[in-house]
Short mmCIF file of C-alpha atoms in Angstrom, two decimals:
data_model
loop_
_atom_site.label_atom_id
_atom_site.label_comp_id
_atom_site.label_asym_id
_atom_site.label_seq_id
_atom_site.Cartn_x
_atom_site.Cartn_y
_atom_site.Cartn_z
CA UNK A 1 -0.60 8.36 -15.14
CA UNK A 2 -4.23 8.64 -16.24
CA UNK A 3 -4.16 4.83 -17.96
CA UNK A 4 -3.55 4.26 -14.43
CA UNK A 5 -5.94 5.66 -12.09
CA UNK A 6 -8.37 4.59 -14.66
CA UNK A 7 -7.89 1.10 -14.41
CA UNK A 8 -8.06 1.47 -10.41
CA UNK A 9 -10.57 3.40 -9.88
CA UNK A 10 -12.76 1.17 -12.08
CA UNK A 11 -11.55 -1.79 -10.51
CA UNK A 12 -13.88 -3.21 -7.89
CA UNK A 13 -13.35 -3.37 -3.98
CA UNK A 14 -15.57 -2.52 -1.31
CA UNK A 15 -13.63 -2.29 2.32
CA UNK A 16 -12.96 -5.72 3.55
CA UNK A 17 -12.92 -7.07 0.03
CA UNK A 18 -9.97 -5.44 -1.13
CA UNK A 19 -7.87 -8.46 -2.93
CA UNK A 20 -8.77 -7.54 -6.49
CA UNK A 21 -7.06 -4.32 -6.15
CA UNK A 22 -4.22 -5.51 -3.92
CA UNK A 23 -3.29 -7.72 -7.17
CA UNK A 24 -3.73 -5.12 -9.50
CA UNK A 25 -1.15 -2.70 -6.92
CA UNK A 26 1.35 -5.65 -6.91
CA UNK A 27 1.74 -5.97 -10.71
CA UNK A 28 2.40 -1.92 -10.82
CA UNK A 29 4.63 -1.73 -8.12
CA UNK A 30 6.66 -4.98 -9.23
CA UNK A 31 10.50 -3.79 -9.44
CA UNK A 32 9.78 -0.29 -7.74
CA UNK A 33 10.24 -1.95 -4.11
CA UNK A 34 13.10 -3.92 -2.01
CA UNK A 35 10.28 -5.86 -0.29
CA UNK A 36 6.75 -6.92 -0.56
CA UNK A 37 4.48 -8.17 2.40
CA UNK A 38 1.04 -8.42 3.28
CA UNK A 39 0.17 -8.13 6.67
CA UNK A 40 -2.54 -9.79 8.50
CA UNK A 41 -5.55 -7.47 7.68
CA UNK A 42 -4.66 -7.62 4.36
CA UNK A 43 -2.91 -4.15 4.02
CA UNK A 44 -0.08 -4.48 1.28
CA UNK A 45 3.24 -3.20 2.41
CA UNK A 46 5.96 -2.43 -0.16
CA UNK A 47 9.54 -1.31 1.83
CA UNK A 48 11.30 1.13 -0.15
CA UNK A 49 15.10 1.69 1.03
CA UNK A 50 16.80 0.94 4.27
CA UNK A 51 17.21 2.35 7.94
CA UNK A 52 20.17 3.70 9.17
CA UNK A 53 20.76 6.11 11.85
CA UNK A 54 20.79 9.13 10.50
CA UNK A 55 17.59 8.78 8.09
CA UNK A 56 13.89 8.37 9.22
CA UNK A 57 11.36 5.21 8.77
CA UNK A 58 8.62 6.72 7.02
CA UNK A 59 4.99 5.33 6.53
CA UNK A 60 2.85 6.48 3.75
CA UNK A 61 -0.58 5.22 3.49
CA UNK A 62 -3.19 5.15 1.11
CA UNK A 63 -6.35 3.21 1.45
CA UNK A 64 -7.67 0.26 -1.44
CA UNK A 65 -11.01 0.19 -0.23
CA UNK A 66 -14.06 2.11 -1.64
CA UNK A 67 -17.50 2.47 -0.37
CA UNK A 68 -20.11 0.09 -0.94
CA UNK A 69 -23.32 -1.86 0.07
CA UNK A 70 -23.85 -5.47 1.44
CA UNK A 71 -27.26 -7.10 0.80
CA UNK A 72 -29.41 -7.78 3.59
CA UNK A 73 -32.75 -9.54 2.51
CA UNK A 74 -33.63 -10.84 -0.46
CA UNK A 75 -37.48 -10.56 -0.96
CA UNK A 76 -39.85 -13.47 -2.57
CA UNK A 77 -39.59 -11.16 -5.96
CA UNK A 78 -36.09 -11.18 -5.81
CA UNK A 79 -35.64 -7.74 -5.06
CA UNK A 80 -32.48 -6.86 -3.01
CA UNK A 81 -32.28 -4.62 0.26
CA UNK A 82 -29.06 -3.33 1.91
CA UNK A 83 -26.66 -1.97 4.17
CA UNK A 84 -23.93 0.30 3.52
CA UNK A 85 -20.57 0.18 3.24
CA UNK A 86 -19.16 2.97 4.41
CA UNK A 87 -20.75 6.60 4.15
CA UNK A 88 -23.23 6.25 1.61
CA UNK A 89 -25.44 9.37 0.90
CA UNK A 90 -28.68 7.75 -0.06
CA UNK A 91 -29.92 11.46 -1.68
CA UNK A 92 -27.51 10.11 -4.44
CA UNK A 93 -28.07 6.47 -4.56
CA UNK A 94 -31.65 5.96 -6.34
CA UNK A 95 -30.61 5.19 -10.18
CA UNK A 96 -27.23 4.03 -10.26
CA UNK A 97 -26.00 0.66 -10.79
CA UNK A 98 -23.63 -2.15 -8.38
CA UNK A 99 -21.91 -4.30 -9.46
CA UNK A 100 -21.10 -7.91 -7.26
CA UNK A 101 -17.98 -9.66 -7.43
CA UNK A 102 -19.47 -12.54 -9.74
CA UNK A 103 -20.39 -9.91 -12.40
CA UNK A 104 -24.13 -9.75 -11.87
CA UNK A 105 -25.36 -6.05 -12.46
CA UNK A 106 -27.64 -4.36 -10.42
CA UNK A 107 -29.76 -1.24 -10.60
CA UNK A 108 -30.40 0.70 -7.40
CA UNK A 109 -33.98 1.64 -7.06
CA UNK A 110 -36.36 3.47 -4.13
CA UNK A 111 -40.06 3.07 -2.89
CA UNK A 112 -42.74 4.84 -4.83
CA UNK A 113 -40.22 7.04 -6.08
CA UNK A 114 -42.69 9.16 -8.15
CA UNK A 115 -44.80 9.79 -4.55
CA UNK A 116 -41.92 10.82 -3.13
CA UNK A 117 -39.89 12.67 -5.24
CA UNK A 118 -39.54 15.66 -2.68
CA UNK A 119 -38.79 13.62 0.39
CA UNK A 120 -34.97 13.01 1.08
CA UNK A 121 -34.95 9.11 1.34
CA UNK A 122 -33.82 6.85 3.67
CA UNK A 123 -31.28 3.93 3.20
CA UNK A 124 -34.23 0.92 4.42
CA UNK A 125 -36.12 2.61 1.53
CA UNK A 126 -33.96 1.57 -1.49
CA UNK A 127 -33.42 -1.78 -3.08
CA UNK A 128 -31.47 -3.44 -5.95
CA UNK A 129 -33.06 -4.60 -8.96
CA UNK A 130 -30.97 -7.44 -10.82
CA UNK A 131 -34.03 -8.47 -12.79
CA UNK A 132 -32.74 -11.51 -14.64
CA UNK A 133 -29.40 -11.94 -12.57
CA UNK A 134 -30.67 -14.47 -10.29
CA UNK A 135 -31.72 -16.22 -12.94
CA UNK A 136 -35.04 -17.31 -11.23
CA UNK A 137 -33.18 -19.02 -8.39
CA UNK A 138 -33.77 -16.31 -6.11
CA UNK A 139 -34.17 -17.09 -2.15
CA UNK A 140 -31.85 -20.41 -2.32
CA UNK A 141 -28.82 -21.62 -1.76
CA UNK A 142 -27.79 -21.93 -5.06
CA UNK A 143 -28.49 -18.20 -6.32
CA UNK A 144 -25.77 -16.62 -7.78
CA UNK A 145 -26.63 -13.45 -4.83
CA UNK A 146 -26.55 -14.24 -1.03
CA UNK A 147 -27.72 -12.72 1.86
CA UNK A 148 -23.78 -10.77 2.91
CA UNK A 149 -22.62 -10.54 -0.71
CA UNK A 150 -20.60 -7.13 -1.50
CA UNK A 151 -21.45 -5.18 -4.20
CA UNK A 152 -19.58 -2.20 -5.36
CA UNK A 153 -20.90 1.07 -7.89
CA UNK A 154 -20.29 0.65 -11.60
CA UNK A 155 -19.59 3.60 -13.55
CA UNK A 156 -16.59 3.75 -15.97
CA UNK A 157 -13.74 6.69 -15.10
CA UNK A 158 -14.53 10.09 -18.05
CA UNK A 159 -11.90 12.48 -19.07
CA UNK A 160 -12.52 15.73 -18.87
CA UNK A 161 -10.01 18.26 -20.34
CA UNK A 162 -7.50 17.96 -17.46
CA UNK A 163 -10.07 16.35 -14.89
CA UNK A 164 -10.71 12.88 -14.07
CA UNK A 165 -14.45 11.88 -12.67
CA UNK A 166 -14.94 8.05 -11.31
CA UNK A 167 -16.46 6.11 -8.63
CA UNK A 168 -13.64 5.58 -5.85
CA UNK A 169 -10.91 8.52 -6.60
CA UNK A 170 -11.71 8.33 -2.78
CA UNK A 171 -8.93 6.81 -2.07
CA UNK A 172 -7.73 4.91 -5.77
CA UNK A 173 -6.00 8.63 -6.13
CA UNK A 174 -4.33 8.34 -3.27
CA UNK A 175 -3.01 4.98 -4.34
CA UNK A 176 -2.08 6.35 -8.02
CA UNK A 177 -0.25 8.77 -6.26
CA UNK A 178 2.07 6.54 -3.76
CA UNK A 179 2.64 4.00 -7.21
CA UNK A 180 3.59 7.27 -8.84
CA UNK A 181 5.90 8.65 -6.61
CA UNK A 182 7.45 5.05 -6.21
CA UNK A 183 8.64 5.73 -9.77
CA UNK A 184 9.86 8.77 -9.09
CA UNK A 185 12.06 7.56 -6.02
CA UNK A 186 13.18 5.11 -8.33
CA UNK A 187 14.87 7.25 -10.34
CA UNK A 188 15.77 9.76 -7.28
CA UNK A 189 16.81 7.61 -4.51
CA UNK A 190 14.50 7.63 -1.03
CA UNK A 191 16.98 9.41 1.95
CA UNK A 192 14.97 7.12 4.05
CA UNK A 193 13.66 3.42 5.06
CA UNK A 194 9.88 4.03 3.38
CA UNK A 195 6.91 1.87 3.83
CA UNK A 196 4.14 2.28 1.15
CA UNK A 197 1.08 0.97 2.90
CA UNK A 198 -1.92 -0.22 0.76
CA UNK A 199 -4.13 -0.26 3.32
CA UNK A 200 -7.71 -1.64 3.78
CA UNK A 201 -11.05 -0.62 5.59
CA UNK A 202 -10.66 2.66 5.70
CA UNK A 203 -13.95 4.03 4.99
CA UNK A 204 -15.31 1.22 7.76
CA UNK A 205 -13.23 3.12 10.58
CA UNK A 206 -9.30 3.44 9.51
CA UNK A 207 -9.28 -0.66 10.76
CA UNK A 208 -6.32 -1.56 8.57
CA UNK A 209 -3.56 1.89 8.84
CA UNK A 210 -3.71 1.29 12.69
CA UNK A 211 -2.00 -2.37 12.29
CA UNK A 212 0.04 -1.92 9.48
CA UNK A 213 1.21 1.00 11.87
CA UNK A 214 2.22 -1.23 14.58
CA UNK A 215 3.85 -3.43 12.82
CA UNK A 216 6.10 -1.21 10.81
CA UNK A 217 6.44 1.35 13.64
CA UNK A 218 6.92 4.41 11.79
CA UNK A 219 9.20 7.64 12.54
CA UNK A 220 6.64 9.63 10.62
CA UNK A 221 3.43 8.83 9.15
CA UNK A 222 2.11 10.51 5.81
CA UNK A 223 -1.40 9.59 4.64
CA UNK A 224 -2.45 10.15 0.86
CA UNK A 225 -6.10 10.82 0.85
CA UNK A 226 -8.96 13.15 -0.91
CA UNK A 227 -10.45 16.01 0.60
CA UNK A 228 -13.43 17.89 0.21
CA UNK A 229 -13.38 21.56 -2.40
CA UNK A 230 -15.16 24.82 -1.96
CA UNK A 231 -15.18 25.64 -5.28
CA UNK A 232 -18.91 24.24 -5.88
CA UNK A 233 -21.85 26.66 -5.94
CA UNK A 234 -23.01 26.95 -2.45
CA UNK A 235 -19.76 24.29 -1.20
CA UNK A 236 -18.11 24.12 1.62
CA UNK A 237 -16.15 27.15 3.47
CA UNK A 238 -13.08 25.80 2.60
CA UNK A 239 -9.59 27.35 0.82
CA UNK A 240 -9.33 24.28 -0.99
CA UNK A 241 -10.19 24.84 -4.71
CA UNK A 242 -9.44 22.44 -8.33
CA UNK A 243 -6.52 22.51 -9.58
CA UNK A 244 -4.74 24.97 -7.16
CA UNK A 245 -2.54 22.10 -6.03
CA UNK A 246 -1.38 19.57 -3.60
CA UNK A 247 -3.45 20.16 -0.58
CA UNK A 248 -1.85 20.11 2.32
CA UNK A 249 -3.70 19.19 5.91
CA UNK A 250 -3.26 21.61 8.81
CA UNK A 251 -6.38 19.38 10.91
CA UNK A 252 -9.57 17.56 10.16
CA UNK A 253 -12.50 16.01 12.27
CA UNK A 254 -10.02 13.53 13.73
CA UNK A 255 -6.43 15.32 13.98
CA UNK A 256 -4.43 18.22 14.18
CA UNK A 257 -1.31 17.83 12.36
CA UNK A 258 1.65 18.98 14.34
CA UNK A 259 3.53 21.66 13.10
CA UNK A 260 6.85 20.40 12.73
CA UNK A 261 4.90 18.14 9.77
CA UNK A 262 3.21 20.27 8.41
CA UNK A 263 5.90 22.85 7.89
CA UNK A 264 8.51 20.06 6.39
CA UNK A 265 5.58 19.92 3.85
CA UNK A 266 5.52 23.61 3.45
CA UNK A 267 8.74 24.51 3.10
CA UNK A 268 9.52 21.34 1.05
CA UNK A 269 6.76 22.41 -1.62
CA UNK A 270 8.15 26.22 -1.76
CA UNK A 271 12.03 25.06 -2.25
CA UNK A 272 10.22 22.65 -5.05
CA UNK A 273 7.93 25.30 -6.56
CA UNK A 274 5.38 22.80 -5.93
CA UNK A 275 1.72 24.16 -6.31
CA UNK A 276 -0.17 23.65 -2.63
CA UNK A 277 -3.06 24.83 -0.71
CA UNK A 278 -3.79 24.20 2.99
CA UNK A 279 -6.64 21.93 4.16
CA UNK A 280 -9.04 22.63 6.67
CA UNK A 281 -11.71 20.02 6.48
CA UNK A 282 -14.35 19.92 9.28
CA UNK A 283 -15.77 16.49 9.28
CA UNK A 284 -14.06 13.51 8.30
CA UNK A 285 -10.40 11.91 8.64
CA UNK A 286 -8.11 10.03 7.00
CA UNK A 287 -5.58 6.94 8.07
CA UNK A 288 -3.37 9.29 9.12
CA UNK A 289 -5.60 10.26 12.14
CA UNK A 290 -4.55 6.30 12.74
CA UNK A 291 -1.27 6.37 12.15
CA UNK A 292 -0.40 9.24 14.28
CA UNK A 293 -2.21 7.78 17.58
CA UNK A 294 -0.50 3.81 17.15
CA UNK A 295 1.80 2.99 19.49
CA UNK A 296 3.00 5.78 21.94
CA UNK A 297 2.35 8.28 18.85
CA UNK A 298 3.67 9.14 15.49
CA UNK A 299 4.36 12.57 14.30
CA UNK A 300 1.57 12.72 10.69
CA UNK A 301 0.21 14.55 8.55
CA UNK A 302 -1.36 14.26 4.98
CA UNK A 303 -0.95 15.01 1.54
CA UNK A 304 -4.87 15.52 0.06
CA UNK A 305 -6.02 15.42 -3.26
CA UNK A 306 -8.77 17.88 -3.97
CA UNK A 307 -12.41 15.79 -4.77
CA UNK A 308 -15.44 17.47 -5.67
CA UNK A 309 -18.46 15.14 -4.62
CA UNK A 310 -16.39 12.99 -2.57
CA UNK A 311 -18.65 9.29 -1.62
CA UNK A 312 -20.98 9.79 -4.90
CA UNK A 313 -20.04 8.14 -8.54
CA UNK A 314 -18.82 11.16 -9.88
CA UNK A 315 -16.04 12.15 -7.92
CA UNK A 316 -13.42 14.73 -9.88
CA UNK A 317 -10.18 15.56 -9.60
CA UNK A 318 -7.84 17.79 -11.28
CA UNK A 319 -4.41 16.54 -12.86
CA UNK A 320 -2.49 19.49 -11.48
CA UNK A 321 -3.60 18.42 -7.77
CA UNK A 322 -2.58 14.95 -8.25
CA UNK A 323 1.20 15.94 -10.29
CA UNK A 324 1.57 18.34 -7.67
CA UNK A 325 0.75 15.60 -4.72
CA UNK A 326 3.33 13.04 -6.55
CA UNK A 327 5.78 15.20 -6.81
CA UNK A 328 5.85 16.65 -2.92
CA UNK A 329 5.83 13.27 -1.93
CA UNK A 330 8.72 12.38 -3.92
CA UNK A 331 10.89 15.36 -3.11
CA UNK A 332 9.92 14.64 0.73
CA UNK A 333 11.35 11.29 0.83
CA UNK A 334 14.27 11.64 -1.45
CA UNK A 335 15.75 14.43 1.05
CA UNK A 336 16.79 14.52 4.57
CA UNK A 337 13.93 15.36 6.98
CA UNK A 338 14.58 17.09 10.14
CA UNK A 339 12.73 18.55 13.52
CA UNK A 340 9.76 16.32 12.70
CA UNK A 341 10.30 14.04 16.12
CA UNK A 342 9.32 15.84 19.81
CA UNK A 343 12.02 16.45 21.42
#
């Protein structure tokens, strides 16, 4: 599994911008699915068994997209100002390098750095440096950067004992995890009708879980995201720790899982001996905070991945966390599920 989440979290894919990834999803998942779609947004849906009437339709959703930056101006130098993509922290930005879909390399850079190396800088104060990338054709039509061109970070994925730290675990994990268990269900049969959404533009305001939502009209809706750890010196007050497990959402900034959900998830991870945790994040949501408010309502909840420094280039996560998440998922969808709809 590590070969894996290697090659996507290196791969590149800002939100909105997500085809390069959807491609490299569609070669993994080739075989694993009964059907292969992608809807309108761009979100790719794989179906995974049938309905009948006495199993559930599931969606599980795990978002392609990563954070990135969009260039705004390009001064007469050639230097390169921004906007974000997503929740960029710009305390972490000054020194590391983009990457734009072309190839060319950037270096990310802030004003009079040295005179202001105790201030906490602002995004309008940062720019990209591509030196010789626009190979002197800077400010024209025929530069090889444009005013609205997407760039993404670069920074290869390092192995660390049992820990993996990357650029965009936030959410490639997620989407390791949903190939992964897709393996698994292979081999152990899905009890249900199970739609495996790759979705897009999450980190731009969950704009691609809410469609794909509607248009596969789910029984229950499982997102496969990151969350925050308290395990850092001075972290978050959080019980969610490294390698402790799958960790398993009771509510976050935009939801509060029901708790018909999150016991199935409970009591499926103790008859499994599955290692799990409970989430309480305090900020922040996921696509299942989308899922769960589509049409009149979906019963969801989430399966989260502990992250240390979640939306910087060194995001980590622990291979126990991730096993753990694969295999809950799995041993969720290839039993019966009960109680989980109001009655």
């Amino acid at each position: 599994m590590k070969q894996l989440i290697k090659k996507l979290v290196e791969a590149w894919g800002p939100s909105g911008y997500e085809h390069h990834m959807r491609e490299l999803i569609k070669e993994e998942v080739k075989g694993l699915c009964d059907e292969m779609t992608i809807d309108p947004m761009g979100s790719l849906i794989c179906r995974v068994g049938t309905k009948t009437d006495s199993n559930l339709r599931v969606m599980v959703a795990a978002h392609m997209d990563e954070i990135g930056l969009m260039v705004s101006h390009i001064d007469r130098n050639g230097f390169l100002r921004f906007t974000n993509i997503g929740g960029l922290i710009p305390s972490t930005l000054n020194g590391n390098r983009v990457k734009f879909e072309n190839g060319v390399i950037g270096t990310i850079a802030v004003e009079n750095m040295w005179s202001k190396l105790y201030e906490l800088p602002k995004l309008d104060g940062f720019y990209i440096d591509v030196s010789e990338g626009l190979n002197g054709d800077s400010g024209n039509k025929n530069a090889p950067i444009q005013v609205g061109d997407p760039a993404g970070f670069y920074r290869t994925c390092e192995e660390r004992g049992n820990r993996l730290v990357a650029k965009s675990m936030d959410d490639r994990i997620g989407c390791a995890v949903a190939i992964e268990a897709m393996r698994k269900l292979k081999q152990l049969g899905s009890k249900h009708e199970v739609y495996f959404a790759f979705t897009v533009q999450e980190e731009v305001g969950l704009r691609g879980s809410r469609p794909a939502a509607h248009g596969i009209n789910p029984d229950l809706g499982i997102a496969l995201d990151v969350t925050s750890t308290g395990d850092t010196v001075k972290g978050d007050h959080m019980a969610v720790a490294l390698g402790k497990g799958a960790a398993i959402k009771v509510r976050d900034g935009g939801m509060i899982v029901p708790p018909a959900v999150k016991n199935l998830m409970l009591d499926t991870a103790e008859k499994h001996k599955i290692p799990y945790q409970l989430e309480i994040l305090n900020g922040g949501t996921t696509d299942a905070m989308a899922i769960q408010t589509a049409q009149s309502g979906v019963p969801s909840g989430c399966i989260s991945i502990p992250c240390r420094y979640v939306h910087t280039v060194n995001e980590t996560v622990d291979m126990v966390d991730v096993q753990a998440s694969v295999d809950l998922l799995a041993a969720m969808l290839s039993n019966p599920i009960e109680g989980v709809k109001p009655v």
